[in-house]
Coordinates of N, CA and C in Angstrom, one line a residue:
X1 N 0.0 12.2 31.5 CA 0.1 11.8 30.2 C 0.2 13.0 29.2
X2 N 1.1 13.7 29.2 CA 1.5 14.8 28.4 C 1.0 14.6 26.7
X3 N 1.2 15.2 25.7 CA 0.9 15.0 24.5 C 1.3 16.8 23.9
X4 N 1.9 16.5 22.7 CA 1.5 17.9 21.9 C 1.0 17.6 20.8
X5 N -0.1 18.8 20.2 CA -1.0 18.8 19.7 C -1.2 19.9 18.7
X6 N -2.4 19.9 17.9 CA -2.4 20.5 16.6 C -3.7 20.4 16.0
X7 N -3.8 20.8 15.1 CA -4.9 21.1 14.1 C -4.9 20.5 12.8
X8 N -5.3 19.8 12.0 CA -5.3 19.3 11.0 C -6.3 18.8 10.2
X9 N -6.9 19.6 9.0 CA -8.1 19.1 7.7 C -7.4 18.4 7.1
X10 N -7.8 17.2 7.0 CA -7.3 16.3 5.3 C -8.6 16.4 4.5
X11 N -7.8 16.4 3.5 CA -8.5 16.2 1.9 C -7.7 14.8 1.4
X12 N -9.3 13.9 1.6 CA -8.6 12.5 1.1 C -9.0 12.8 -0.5
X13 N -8.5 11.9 -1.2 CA -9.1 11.6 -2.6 C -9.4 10.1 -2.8
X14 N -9.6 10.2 -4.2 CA -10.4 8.7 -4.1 C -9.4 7.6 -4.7
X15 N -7.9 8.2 -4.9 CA -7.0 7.2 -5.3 C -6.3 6.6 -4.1
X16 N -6.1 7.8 -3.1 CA -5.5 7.4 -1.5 C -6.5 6.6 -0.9
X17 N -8.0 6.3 -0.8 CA -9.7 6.5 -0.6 C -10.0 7.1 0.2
X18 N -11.1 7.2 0.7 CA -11.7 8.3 1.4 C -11.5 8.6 2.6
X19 N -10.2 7.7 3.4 CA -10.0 7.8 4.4 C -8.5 8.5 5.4
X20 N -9.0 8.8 6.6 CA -7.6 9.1 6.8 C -7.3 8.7 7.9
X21 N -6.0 8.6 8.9 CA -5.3 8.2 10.0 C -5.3 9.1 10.7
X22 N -5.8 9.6 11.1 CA -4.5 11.1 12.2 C -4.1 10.6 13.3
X23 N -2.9 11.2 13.9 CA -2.7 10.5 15.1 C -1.9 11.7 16.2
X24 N -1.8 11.1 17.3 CA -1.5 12.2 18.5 C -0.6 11.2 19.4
X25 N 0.5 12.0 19.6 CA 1.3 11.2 21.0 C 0.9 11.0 21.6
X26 N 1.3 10.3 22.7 CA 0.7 10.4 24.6 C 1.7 9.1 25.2
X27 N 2.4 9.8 25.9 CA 3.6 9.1 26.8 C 2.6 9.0 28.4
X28 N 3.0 8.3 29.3 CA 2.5 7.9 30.6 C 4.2 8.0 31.5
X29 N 3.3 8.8 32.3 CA 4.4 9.5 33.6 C 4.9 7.8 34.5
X30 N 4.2 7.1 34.4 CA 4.1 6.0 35.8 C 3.9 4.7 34.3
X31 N 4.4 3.4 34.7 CA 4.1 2.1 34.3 C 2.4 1.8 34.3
X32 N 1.9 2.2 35.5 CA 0.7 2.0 36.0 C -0.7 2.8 35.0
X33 N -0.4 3.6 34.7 CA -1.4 4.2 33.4 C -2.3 3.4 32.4
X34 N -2.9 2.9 32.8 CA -4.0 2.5 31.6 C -4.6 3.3 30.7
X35 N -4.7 3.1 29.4 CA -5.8 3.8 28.5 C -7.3 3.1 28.9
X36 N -8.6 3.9 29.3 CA -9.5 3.3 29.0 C -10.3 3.8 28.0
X37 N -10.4 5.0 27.8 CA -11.2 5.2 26.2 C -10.9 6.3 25.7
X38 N -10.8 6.5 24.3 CA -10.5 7.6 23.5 C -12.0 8.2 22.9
X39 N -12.3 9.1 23.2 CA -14.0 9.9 22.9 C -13.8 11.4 22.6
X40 N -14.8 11.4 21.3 CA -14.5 13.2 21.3 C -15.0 13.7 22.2
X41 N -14.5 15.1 22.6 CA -14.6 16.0 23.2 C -15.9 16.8 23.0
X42 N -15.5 17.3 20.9 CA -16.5 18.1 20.3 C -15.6 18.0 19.3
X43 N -17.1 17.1 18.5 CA -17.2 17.0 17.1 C -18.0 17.6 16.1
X44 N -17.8 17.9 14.9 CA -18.3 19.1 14.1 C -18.9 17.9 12.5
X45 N -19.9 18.1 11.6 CA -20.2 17.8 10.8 C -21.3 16.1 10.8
X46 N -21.6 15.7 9.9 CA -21.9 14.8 9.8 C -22.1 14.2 8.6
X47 N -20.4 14.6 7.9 CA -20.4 13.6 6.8 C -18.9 12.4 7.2
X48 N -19.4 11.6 8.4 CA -17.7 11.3 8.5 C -17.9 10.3 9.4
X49 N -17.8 8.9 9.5 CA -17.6 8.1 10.3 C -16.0 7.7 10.6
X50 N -16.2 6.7 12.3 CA -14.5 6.8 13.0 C -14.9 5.4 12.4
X51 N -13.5 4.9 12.0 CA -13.3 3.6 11.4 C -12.4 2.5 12.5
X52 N -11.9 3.4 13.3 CA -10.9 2.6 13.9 C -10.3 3.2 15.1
X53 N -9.9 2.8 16.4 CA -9.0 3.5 17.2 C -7.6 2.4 17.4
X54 N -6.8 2.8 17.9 CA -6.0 1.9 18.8 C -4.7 2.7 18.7
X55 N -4.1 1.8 19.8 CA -2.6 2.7 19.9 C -1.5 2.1 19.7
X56 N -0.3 2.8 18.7 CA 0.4 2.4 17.6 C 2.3 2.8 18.9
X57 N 2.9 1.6 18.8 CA 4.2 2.1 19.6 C 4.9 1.8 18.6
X58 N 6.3 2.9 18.6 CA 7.3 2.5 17.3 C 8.6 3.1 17.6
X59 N 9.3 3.3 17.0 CA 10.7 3.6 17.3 C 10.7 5.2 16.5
X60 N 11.0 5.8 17.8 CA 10.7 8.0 17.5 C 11.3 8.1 16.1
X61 N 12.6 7.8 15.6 CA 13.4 7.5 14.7 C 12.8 7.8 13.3
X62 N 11.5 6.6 13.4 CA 10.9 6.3 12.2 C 9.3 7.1 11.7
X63 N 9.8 8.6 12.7 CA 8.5 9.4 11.9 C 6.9 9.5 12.7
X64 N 6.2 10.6 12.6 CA 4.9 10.0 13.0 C 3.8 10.2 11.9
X65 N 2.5 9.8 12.5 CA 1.5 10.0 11.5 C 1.3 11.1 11.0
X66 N 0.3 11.8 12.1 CA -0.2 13.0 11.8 C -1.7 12.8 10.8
X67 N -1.5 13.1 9.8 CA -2.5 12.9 9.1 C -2.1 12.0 7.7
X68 N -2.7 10.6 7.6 CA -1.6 10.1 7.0 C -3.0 9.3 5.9
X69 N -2.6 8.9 5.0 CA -4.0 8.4 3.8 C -4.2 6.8 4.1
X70 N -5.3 6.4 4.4 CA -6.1 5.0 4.5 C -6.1 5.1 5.9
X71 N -7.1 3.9 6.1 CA -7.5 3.2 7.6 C -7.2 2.0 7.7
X72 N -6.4 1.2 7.9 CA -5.2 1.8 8.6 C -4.2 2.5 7.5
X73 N -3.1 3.3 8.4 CA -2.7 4.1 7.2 C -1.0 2.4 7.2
X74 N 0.0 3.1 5.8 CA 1.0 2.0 6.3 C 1.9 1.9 7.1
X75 N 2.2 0.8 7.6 CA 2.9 0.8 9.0 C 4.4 1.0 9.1
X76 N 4.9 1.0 10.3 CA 6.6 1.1 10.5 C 7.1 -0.2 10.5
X77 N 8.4 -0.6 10.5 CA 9.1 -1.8 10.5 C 9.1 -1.9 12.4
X78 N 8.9 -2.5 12.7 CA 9.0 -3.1 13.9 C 7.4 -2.0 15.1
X79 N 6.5 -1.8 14.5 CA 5.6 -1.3 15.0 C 4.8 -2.4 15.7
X80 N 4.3 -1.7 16.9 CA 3.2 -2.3 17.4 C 1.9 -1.8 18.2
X81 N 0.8 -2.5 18.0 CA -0.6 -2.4 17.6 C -1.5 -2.8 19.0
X82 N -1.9 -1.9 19.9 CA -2.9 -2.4 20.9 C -4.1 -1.8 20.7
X83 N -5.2 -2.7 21.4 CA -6.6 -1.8 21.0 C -6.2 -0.8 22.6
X84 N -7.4 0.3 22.5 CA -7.3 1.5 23.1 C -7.4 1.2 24.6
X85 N -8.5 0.1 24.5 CA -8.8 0.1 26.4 C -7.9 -1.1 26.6
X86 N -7.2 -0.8 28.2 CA -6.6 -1.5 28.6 C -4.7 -0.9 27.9
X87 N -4.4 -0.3 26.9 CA -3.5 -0.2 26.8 C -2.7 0.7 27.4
X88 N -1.2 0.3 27.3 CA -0.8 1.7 28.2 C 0.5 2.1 27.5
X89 N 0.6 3.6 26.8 CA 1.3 4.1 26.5 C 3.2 4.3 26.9
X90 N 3.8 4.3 26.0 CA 5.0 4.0 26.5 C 5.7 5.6 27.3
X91 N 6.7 4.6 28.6 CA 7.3 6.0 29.3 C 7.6 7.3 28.5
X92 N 7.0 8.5 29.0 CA 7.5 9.8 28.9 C 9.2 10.1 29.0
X93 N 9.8 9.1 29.7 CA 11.6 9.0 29.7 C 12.1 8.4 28.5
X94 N 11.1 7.1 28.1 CA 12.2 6.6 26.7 C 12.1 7.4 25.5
X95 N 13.2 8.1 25.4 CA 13.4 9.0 24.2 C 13.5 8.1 22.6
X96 N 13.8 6.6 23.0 CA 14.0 6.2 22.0 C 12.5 5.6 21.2
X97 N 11.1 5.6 22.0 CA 10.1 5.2 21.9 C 8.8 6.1 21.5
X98 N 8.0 6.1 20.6 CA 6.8 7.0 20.9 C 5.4 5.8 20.7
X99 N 4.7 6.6 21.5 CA 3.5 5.9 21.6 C 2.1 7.1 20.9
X100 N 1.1 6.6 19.6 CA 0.7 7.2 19.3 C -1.3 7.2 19.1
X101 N -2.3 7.2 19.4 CA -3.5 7.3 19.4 C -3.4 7.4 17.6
X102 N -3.9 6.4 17.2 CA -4.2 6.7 16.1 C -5.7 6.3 15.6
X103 N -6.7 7.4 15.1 CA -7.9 7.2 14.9 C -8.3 7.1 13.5
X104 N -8.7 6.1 12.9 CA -9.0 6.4 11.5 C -10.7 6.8 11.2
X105 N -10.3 7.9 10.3 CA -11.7 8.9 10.1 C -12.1 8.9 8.4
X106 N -13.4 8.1 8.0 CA -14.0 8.0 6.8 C -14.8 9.3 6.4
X107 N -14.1 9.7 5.1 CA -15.6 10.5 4.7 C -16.8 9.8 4.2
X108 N -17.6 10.5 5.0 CA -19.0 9.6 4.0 C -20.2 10.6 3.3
X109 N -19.9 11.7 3.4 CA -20.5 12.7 2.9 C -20.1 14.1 2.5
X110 N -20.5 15.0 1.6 CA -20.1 16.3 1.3 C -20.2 17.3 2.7
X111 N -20.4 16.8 3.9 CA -20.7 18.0 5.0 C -19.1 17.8 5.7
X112 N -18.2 16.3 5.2 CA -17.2 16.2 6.3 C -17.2 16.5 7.8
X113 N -16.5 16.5 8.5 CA -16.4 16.4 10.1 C -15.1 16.0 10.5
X114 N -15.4 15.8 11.7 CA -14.5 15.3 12.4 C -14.4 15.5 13.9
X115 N -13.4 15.3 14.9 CA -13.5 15.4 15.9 C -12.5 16.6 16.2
X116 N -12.9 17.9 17.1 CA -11.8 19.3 16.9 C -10.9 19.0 18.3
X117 N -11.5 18.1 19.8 CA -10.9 18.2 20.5 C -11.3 16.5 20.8
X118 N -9.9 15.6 21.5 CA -10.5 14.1 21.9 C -10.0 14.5 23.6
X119 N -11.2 13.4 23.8 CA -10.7 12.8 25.6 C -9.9 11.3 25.6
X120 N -9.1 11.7 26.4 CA -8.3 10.3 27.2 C -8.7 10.1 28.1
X121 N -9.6 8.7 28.0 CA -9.7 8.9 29.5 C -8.5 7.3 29.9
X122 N -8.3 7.2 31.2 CA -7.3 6.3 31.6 C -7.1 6.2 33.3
X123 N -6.7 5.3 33.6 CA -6.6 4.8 35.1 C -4.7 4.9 35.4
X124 N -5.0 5.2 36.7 CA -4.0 4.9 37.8 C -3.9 4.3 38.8
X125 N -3.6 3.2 39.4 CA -4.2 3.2 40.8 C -5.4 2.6 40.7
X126 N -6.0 2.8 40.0 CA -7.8 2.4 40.1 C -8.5 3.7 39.9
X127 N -7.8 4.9 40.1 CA -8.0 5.9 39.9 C -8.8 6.6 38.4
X128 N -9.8 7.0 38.3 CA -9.7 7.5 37.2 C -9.6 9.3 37.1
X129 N -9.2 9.4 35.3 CA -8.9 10.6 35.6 C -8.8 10.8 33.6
X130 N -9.1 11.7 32.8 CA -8.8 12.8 31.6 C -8.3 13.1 31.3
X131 N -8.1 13.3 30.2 CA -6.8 14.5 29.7 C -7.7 15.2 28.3
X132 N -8.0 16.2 28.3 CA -8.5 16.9 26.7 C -7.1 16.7 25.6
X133 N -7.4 16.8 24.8 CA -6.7 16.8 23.6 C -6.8 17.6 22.7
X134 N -6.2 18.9 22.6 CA -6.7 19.9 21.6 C -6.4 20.0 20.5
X135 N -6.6 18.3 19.4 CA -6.0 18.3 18.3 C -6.6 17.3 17.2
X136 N -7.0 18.5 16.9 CA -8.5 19.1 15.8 C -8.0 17.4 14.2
X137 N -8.6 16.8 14.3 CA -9.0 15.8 13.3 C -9.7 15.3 12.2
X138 N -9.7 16.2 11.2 CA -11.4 16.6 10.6 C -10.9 15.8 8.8
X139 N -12.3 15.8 8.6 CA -12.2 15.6 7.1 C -12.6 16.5 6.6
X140 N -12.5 17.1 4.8 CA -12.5 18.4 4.7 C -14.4 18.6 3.9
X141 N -14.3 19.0 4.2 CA -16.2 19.2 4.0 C -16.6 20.5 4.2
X142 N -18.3 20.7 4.3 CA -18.9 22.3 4.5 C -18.7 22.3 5.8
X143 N -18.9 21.6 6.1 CA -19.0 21.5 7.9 C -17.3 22.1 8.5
X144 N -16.2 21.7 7.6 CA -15.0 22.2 8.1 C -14.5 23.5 7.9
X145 N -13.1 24.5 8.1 CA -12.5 25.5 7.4 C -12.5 25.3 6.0
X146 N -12.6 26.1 5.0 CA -12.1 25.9 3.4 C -11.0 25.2 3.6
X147 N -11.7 24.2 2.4 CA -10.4 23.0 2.1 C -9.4 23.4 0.5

């Protein structure tokens, strides 16, 4: 389950509100791939609750998240919406498809946070198995880099 990845502080405001979307690819080598949970790795701060996970498939065409304003942030024209466990990201071959982990992250305090690295975890086979994710999710607060 490949993915590229990045780093990203939002500064929500209070007209967008306080929240934000970030999100991360992740294609599956095999049909057989299940998602079973999305968990940080290592999280920083504690002014910031997770509002939401699940995983967002849409047509590559139409853009990705990234860091995008609200929980949920707004959607694509023919988008679709699974919760995290049990779902399974679309083939690494369809060029025409992306499949994206989208986590929505509230500020709830002046220290901000967020999550700097997430786990995938997911099945094969019956198999289980990981993937780190080194891409940094934060709200902007003391706890983060200067915002």
């Amino acid at each position: 389950m490949p993915g590229d990845y990045s780093q990203y502080v939002a500064r929500p405001t209070k007209k967008d509100s306080d929240s934000v979307t970030f999100g991360f690819l992740l294609c599956a080598l095999t049909d057989e791939a299940k998602i079973v949970s999305v968990k940080p790795a290592e999280s920083i701060g504690n002014g910031f609750s997770v509002e939401s996970t699940r995983l967002a498939t849409f047509r590559a065409a139409d853009g990705i998240t990234i860091a995008s304003p609200g929980s949920p942030p707004a959607g694509r024209a023919g988008e679709r919406f699974s919760p995290i466990a049990g779902s399974s990201p679309h083939s690494c071959n369809d060029k025409d498809q992306l499949s994206e982990v989208q986590i929505g992250i509230r500020k709830t305090g002046d220290d901000g946070g967020g999550w700097r690295r997430a786990i995938v975890e997911y099945e094969v086979s019956d198999r289980q198995y990981s993937l780190e994710i080194p891409f940094g999710m934060l709200i902007c607060g003391a706890s983060t880099e200067p915002c």
